[in-house]
PDB file of C-alpha atoms in Angstrom:
ATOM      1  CA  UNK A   1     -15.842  -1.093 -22.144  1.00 70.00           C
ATOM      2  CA  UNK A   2     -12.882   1.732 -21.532  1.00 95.00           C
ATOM      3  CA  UNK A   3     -12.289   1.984 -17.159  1.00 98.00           C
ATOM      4  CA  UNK A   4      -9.721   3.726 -15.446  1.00 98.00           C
ATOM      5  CA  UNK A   5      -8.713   2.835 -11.973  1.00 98.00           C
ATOM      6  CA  UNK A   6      -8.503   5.387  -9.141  1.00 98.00           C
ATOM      7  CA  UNK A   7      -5.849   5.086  -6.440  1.00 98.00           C
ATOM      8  CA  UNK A   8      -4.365   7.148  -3.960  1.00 98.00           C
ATOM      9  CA  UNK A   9      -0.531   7.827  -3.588  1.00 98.00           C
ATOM     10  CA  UNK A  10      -0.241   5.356  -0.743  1.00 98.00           C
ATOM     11  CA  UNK A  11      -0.286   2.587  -3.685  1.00 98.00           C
ATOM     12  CA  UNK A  12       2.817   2.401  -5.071  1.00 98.00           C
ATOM     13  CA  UNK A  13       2.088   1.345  -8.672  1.00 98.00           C
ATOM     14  CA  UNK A  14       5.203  -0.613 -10.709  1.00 97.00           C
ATOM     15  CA  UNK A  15       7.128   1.538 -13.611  1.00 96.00           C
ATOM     16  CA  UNK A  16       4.473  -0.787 -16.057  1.00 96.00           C
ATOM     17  CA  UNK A  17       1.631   0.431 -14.048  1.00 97.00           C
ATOM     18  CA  UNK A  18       2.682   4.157 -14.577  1.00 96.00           C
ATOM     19  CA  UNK A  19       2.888   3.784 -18.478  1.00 97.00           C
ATOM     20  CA  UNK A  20      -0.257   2.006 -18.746  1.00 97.00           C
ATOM     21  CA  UNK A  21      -2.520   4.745 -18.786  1.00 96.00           C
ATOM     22  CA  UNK A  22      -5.347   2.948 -16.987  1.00 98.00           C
ATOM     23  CA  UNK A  23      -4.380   4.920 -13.641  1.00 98.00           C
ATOM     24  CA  UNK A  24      -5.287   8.236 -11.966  1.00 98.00           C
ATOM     25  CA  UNK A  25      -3.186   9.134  -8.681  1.00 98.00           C
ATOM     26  CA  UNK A  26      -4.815  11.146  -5.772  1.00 98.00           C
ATOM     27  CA  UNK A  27      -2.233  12.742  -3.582  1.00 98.00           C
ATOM     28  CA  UNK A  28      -2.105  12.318  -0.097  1.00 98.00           C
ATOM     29  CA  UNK A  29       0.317  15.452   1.579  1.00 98.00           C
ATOM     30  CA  UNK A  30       2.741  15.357   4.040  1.00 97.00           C
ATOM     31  CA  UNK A  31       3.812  17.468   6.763  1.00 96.00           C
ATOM     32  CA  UNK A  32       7.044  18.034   8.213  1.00 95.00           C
ATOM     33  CA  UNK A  33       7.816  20.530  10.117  1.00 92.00           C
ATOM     34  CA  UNK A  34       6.897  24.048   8.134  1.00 92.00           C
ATOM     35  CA  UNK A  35       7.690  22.345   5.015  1.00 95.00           C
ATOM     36  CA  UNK A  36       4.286  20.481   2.603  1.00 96.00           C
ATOM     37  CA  UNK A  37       4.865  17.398   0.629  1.00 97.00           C
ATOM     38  CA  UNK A  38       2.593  16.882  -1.944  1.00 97.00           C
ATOM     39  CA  UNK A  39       2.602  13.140  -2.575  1.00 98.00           C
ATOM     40  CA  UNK A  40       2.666  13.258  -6.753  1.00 96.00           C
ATOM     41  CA  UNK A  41       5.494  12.480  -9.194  1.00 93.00           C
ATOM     42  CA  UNK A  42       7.270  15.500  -8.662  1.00 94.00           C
ATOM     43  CA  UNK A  43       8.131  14.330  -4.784  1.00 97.00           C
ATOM     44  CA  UNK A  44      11.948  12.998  -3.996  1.00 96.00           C
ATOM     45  CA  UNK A  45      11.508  10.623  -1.459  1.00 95.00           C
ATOM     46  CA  UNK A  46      15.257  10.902  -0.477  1.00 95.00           C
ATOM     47  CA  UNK A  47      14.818  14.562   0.495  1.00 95.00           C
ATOM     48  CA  UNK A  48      11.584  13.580   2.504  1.00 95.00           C
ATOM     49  CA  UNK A  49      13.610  10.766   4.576  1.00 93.00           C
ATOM     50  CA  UNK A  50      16.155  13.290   5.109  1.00 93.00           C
ATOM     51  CA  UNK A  51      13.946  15.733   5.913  1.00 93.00           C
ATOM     52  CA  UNK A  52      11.789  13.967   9.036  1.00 90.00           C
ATOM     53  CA  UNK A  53      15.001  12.223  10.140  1.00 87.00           C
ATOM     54  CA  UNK A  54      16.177  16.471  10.822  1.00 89.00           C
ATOM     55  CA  UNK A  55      13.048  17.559  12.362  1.00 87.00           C
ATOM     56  CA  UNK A  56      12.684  17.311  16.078  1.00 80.00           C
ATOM     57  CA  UNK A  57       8.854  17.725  15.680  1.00 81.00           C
ATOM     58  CA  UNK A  58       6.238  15.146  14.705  1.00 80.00           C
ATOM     59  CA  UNK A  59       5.119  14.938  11.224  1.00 86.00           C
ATOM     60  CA  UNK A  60       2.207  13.933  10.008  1.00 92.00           C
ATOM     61  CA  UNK A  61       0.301  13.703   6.866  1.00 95.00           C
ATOM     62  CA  UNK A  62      -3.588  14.564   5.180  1.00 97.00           C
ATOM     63  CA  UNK A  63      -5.602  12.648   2.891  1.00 97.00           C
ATOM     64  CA  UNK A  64      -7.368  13.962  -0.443  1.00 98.00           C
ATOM     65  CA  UNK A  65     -10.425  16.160   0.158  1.00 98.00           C
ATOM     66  CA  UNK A  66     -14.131  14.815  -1.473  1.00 98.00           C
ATOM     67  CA  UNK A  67     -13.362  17.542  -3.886  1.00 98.00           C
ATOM     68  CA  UNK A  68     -10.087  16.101  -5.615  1.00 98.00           C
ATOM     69  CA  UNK A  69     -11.621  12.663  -5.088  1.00 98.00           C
ATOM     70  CA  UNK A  70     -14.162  14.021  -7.410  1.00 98.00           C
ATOM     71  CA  UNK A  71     -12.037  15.806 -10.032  1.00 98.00           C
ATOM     72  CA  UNK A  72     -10.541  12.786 -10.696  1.00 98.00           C
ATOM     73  CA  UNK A  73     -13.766  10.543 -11.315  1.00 98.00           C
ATOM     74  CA  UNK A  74     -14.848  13.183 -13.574  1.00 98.00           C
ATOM     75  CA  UNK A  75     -11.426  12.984 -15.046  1.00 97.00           C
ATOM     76  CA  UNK A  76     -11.665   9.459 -15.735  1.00 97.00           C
ATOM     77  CA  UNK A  77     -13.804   7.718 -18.873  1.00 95.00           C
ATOM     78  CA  UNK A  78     -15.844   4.386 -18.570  1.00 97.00           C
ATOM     79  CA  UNK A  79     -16.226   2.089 -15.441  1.00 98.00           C
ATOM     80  CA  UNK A  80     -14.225   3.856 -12.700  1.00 98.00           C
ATOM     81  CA  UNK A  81     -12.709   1.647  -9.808  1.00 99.00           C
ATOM     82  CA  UNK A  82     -11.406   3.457  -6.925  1.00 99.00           C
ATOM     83  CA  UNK A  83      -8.587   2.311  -4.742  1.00 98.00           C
ATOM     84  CA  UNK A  84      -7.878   3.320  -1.148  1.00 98.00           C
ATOM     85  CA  UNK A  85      -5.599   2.171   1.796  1.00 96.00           C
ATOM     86  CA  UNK A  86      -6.797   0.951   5.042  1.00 97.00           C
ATOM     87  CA  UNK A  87      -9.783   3.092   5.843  1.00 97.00           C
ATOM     88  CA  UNK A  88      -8.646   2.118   9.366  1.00 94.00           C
ATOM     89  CA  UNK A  89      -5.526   3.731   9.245  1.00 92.00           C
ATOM     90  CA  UNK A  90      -6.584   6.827   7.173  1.00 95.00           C
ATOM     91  CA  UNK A  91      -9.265   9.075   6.030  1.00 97.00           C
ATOM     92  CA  UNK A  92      -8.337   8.944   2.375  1.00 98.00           C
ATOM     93  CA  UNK A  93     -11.215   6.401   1.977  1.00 98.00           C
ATOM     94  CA  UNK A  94     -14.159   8.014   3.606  1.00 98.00           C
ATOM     95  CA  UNK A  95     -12.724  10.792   1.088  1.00 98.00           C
ATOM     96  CA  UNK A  96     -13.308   8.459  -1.817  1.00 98.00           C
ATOM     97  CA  UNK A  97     -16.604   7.394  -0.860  1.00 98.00           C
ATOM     98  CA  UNK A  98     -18.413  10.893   0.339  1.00 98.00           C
ATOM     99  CA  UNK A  99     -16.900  11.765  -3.214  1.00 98.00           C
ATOM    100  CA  UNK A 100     -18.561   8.784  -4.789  1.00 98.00           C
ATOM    101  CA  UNK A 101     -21.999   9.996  -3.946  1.00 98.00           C
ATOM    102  CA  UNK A 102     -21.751  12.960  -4.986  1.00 98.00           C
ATOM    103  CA  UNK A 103     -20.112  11.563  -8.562  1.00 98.00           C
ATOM    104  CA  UNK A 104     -23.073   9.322  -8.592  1.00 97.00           C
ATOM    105  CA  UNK A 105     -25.784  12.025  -8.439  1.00 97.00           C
ATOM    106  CA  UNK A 106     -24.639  13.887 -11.107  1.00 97.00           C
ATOM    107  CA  UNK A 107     -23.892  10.795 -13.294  1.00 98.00           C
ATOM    108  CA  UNK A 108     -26.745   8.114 -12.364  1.00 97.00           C
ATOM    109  CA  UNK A 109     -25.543   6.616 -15.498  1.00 97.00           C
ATOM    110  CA  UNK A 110     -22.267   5.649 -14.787  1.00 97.00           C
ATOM    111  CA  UNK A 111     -20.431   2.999 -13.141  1.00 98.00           C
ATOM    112  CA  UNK A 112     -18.164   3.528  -9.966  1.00 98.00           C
ATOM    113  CA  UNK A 113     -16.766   1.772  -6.755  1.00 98.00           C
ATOM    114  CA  UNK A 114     -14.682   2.486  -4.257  1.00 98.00           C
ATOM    115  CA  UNK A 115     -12.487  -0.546  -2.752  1.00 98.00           C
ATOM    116  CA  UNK A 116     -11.326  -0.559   1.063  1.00 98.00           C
ATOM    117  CA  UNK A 117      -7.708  -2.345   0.207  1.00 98.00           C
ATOM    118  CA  UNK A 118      -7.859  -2.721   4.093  1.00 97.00           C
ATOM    119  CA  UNK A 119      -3.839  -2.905   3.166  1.00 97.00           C
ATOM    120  CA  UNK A 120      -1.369  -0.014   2.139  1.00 97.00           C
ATOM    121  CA  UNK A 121       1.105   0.379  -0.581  1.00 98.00           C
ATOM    122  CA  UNK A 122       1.856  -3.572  -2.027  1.00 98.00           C
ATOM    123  CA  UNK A 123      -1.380  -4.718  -1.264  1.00 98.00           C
ATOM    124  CA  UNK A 124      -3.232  -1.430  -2.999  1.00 98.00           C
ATOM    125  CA  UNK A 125      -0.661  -2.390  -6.264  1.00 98.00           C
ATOM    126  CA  UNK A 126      -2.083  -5.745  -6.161  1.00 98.00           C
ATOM    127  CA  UNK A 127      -5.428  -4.648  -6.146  1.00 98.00           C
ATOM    128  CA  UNK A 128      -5.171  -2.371  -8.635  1.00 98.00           C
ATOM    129  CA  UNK A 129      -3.207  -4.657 -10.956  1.00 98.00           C
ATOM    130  CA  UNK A 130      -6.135  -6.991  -9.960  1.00 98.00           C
ATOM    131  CA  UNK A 131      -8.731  -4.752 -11.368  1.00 98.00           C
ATOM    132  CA  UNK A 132      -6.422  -3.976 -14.605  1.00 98.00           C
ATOM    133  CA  UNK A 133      -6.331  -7.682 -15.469  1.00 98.00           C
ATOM    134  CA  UNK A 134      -9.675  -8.184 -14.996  1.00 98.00           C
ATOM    135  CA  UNK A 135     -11.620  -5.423 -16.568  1.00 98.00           C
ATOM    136  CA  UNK A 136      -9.116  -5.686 -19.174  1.00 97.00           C
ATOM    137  CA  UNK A 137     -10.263  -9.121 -20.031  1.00 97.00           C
ATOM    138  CA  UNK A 138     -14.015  -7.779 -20.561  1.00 97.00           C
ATOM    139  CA  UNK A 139     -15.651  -8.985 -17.681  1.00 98.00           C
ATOM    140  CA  UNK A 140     -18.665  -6.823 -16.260  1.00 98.00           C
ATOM    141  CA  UNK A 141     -18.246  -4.097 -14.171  1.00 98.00           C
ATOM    142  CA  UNK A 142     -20.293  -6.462 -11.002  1.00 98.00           C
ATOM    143  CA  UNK A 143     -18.351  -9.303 -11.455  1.00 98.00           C
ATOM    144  CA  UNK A 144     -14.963  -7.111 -11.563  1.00 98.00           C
ATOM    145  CA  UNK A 145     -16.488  -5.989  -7.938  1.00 98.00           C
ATOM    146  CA  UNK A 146     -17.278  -9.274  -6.580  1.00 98.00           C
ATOM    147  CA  UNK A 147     -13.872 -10.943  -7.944  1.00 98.00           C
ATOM    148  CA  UNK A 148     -11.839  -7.763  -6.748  1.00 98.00           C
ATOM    149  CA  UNK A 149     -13.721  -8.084  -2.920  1.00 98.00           C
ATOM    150  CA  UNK A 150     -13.050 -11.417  -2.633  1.00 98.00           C
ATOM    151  CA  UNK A 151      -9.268 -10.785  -3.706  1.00 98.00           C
ATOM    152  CA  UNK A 152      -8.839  -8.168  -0.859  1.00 98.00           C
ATOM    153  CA  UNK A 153     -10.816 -10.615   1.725  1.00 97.00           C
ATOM    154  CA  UNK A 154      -7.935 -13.178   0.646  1.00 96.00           C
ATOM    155  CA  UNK A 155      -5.111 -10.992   0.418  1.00 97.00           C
ATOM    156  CA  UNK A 156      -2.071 -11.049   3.202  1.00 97.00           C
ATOM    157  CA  UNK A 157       0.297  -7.963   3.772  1.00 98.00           C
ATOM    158  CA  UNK A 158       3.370  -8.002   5.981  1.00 98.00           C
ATOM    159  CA  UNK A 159       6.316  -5.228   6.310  1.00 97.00           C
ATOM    160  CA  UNK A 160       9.346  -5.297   8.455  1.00 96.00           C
ATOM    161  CA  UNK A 161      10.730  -1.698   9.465  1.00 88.00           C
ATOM    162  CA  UNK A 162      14.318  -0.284  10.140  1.00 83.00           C
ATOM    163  CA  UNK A 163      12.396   2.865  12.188  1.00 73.00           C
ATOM    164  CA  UNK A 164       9.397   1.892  14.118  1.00 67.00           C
ATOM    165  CA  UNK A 165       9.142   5.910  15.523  1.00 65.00           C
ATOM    166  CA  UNK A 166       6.662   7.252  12.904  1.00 67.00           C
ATOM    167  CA  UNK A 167       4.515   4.057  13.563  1.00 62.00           C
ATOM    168  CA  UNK A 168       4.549   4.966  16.902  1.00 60.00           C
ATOM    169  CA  UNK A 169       4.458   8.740  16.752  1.00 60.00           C
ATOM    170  CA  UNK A 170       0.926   8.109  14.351  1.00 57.00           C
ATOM    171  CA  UNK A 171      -0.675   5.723  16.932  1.00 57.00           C
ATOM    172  CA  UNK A 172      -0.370   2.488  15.026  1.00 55.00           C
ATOM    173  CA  UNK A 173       2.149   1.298  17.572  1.00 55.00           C
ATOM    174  CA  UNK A 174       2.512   1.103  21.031  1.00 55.00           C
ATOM    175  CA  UNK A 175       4.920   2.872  23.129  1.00 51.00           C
ATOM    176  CA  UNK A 176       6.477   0.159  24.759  1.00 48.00           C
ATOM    177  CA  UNK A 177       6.596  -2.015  21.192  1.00 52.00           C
ATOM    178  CA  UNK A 178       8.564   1.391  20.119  1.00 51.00           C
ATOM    179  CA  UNK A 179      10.637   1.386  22.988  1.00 49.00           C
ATOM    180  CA  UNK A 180      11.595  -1.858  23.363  1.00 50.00           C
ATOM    181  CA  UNK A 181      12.742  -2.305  19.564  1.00 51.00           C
ATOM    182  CA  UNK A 182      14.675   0.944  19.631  1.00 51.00           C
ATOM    183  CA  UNK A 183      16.218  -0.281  23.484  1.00 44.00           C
ATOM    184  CA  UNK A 184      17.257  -3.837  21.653  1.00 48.00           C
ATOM    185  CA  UNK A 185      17.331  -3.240  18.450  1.00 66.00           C
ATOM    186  CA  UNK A 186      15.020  -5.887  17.577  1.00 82.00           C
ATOM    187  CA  UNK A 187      13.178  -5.739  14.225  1.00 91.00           C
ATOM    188  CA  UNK A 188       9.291  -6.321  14.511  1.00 88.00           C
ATOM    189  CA  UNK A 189       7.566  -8.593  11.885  1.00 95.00           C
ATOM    190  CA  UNK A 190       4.438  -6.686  11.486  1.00 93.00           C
ATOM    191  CA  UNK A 191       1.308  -7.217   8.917  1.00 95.00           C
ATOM    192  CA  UNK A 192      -2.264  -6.220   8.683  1.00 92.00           C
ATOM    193  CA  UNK A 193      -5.262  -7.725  10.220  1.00 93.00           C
ATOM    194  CA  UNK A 194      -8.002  -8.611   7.558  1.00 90.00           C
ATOM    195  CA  UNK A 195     -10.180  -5.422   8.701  1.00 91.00           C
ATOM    196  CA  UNK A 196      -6.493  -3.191   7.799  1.00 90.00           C
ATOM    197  CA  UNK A 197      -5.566  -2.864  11.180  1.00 90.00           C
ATOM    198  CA  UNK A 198      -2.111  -3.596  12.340  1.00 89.00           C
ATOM    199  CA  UNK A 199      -0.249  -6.042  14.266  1.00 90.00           C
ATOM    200  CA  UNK A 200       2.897  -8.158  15.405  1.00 90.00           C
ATOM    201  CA  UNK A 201       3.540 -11.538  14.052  1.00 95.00           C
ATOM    202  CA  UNK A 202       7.479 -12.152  15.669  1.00 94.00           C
ATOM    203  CA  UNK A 203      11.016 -10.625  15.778  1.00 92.00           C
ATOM    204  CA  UNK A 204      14.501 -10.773  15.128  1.00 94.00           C
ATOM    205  CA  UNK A 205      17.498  -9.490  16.280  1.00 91.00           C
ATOM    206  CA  UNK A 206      18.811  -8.384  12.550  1.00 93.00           C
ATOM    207  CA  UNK A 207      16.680  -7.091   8.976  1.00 95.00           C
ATOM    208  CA  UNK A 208      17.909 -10.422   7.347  1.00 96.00           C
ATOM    209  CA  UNK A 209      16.548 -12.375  10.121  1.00 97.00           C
ATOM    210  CA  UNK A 210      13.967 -10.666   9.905  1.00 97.00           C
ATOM    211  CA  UNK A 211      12.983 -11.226   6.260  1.00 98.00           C
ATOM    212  CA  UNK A 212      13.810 -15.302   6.985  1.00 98.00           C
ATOM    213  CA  UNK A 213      11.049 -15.481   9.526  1.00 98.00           C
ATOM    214  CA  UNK A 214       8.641 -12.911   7.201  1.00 98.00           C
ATOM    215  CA  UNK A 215       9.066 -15.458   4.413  1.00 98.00           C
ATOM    216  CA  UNK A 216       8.076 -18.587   6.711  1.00 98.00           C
ATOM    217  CA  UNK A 217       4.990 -16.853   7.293  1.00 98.00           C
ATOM    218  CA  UNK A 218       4.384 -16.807   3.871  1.00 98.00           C
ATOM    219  CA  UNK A 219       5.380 -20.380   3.379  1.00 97.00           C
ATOM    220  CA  UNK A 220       2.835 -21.462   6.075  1.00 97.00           C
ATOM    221  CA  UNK A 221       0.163 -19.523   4.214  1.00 96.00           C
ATOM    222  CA  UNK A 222      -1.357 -21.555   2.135  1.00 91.00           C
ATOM    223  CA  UNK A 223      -3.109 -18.729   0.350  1.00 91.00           C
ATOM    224  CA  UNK A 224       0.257 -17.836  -0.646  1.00 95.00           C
ATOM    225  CA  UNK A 225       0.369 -20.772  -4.011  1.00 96.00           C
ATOM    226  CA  UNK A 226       0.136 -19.528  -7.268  1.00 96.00           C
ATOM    227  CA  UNK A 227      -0.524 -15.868  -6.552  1.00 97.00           C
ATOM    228  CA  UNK A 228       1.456 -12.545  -7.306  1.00 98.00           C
ATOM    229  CA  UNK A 229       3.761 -11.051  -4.834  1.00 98.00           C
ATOM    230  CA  UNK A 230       4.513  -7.331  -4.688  1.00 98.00           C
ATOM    231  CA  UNK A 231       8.057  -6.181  -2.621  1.00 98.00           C
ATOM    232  CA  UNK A 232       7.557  -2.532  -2.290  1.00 98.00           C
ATOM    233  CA  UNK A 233      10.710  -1.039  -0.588  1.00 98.00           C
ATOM    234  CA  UNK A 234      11.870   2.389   0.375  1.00 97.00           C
ATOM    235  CA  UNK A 235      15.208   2.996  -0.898  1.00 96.00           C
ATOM    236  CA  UNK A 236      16.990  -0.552   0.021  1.00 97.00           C
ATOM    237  CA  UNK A 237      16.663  -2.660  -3.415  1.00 98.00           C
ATOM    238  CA  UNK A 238      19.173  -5.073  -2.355  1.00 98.00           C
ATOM    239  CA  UNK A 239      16.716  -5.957   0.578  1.00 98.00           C
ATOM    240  CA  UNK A 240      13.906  -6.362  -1.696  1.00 98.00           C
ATOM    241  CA  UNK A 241      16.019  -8.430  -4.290  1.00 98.00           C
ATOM    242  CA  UNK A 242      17.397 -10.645  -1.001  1.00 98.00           C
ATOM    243  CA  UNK A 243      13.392 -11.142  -0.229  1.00 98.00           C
ATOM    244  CA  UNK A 244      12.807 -11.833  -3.978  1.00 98.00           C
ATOM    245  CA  UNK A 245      15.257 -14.381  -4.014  1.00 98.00           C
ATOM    246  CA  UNK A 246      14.030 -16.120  -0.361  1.00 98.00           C
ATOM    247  CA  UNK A 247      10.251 -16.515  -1.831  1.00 98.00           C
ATOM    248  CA  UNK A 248      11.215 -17.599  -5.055  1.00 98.00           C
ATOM    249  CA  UNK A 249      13.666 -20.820  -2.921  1.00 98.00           C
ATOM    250  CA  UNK A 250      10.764 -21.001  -0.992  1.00 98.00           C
ATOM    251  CA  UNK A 251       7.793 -20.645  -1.692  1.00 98.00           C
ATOM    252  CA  UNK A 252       4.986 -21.081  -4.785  1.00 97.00           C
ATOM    253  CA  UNK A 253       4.246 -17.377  -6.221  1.00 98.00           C
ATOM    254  CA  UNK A 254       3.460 -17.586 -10.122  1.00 98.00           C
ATOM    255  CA  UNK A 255       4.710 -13.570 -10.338  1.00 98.00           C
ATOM    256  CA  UNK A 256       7.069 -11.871  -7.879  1.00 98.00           C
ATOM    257  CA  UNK A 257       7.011  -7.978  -8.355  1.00 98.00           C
ATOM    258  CA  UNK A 258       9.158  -5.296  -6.796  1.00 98.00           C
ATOM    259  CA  UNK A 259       8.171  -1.495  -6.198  1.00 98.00           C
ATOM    260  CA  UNK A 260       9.705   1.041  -4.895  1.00 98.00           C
ATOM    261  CA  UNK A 261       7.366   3.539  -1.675  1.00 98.00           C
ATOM    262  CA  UNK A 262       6.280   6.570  -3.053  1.00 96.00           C
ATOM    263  CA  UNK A 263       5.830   9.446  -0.076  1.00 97.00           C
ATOM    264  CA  UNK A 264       3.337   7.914   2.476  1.00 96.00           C
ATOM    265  CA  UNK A 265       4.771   4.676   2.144  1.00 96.00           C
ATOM    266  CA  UNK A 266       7.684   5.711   2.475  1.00 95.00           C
ATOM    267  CA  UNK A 267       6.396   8.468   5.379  1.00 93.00           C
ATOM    268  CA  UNK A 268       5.904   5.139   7.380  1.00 89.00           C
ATOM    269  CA  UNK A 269       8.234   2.564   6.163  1.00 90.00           C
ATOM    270  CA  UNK A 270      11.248   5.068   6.163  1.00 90.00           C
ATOM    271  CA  UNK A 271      14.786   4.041   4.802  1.00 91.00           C
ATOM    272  CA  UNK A 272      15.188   0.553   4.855  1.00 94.00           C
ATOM    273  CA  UNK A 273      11.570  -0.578   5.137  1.00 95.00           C
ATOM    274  CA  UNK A 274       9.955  -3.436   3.090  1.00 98.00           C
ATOM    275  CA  UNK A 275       6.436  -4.223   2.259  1.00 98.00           C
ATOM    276  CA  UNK A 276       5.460  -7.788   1.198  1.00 98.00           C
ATOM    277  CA  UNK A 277       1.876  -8.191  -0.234  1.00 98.00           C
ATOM    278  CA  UNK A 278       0.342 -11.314  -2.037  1.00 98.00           C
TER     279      UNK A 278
END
């Protein structure tokens, strides 16, 4: 049975996920001052850094409509899985699913679900690469469901961030967690909760610290043995390589795969951030 897998740009899919074939992006946009991002190949995410880190004002992005939710199901041939980041952190998933009724009206017929990755950027490439591995194997469109749910209801996401201000500045962070990182430089090790919210796990007083004590989390997971790990990072390879080399010394992963943010990920994380997802 043919499937394609929906996702929206907040996944940040691996050069071999791009040439596959098997996904469709939906672009989220981003604001920054007078200037539109649209969050598709064409976007350089070195001009968009440089870009908010010039503008006094507060950008700020919007998710897909129903409407290009829906052009791309009817885009897409066979089973069609759908993709999303947190729905708590963004509307792109109440896009996906008002767009899913609608698809589902006109095409009684067909198959199509839309996953809450209750995660963002690594964790949505792991799902998707989760969904690619298993429908590609034949199973049956329910069982890829139930398999896939049960991988996001396992799944662990953690991120460590150079810039906390456009955490802040979007309500996912307090004010005084801003200010007390930007008065002491500390970095925050942050991850999601299992419903996709957001929160603290410790600190450090330097990004390589930081990535030590972001690793012993994952070492004290013990979730963490014989699964994938995706480094998504935005524009720092070395830091992603450095956490590479710190899980492989330490810890159990079968696969260890690095990414690079595409805009919203990169909207958040800014220079220097690094998503860990497993």
């Amino acid at each position: 049975m043919s499937f394609k897998i929906i996702v929206d740009s907040c996944c940040d899919l691996t050069q071999q996920q791009r040439a596959s074939g098997l996904y469709i992006n939906v672009p989220l946009t981003i604001y920054v001052g007078e200037a539109e991002y649209r969050d598709d190949e064409t976007l350089d995410t070195e001009l968009l850094t440089d870009a908010m880190a010039m503008c006094e004002q507060a950008a700020h992005t919007a998710c897909p409509s129903p409407a290009e939710y829906l052009s791309a199901y009817e885009a897409a041939e066979g089973d069609v899985y759908v993709v999303t980041l947190s729905a708590l952190l963004s509307g792109s998933h109440n896009s996906a699913w008002q767009a899913a009724q609608l698809f589902r009206e006109q095409h009684p017929d067909r198959n199509l679900h839309v996953f809450n990755s209750c995660s963002a950027s690594a964790g949505e490439t792991l799902v998707a690469e989760k969904i690619a591995r298993l429908a590609g194997d034949g199973l049956p469109f329910a069982q890829v469901v139930a398999e896939t749910d049960r991988y996001i209801a396992e799944m662990n996401t953690l991120f460590v961030l150079e810039n906390l201000d456009t955490l802040r500045k979007a309500g996912r962070l307090t004010k005084t967690q801003a200010l007390i990182t930007g008065a002491l430089r500390v970095k925050l090790v942050m991850g999601s909760t299992p419903e996709g919210e957001i929160r603290k796990h410790t600190q450090a007083l330097s990004i390589k610290q930081a990535l030590s004590k972001l690793t012993d989390l994952m070492v004290r997971d013990e979730r963490h043995h014989g699964k994938t790990l995706c480094i998504s990072h935005c524009l720092c390879r070395e830091r992603a390589e450095y956490l590479r080399m710190l899980a492989r010394k330490n810890c159990n992963f079968s696969e260890i795969l690095i990414t690079e943010t595409r805009g919203i990920s990169t909207f958040y994380a800014n220079s220097g951030g690094i998503i860990a997802a497993y």
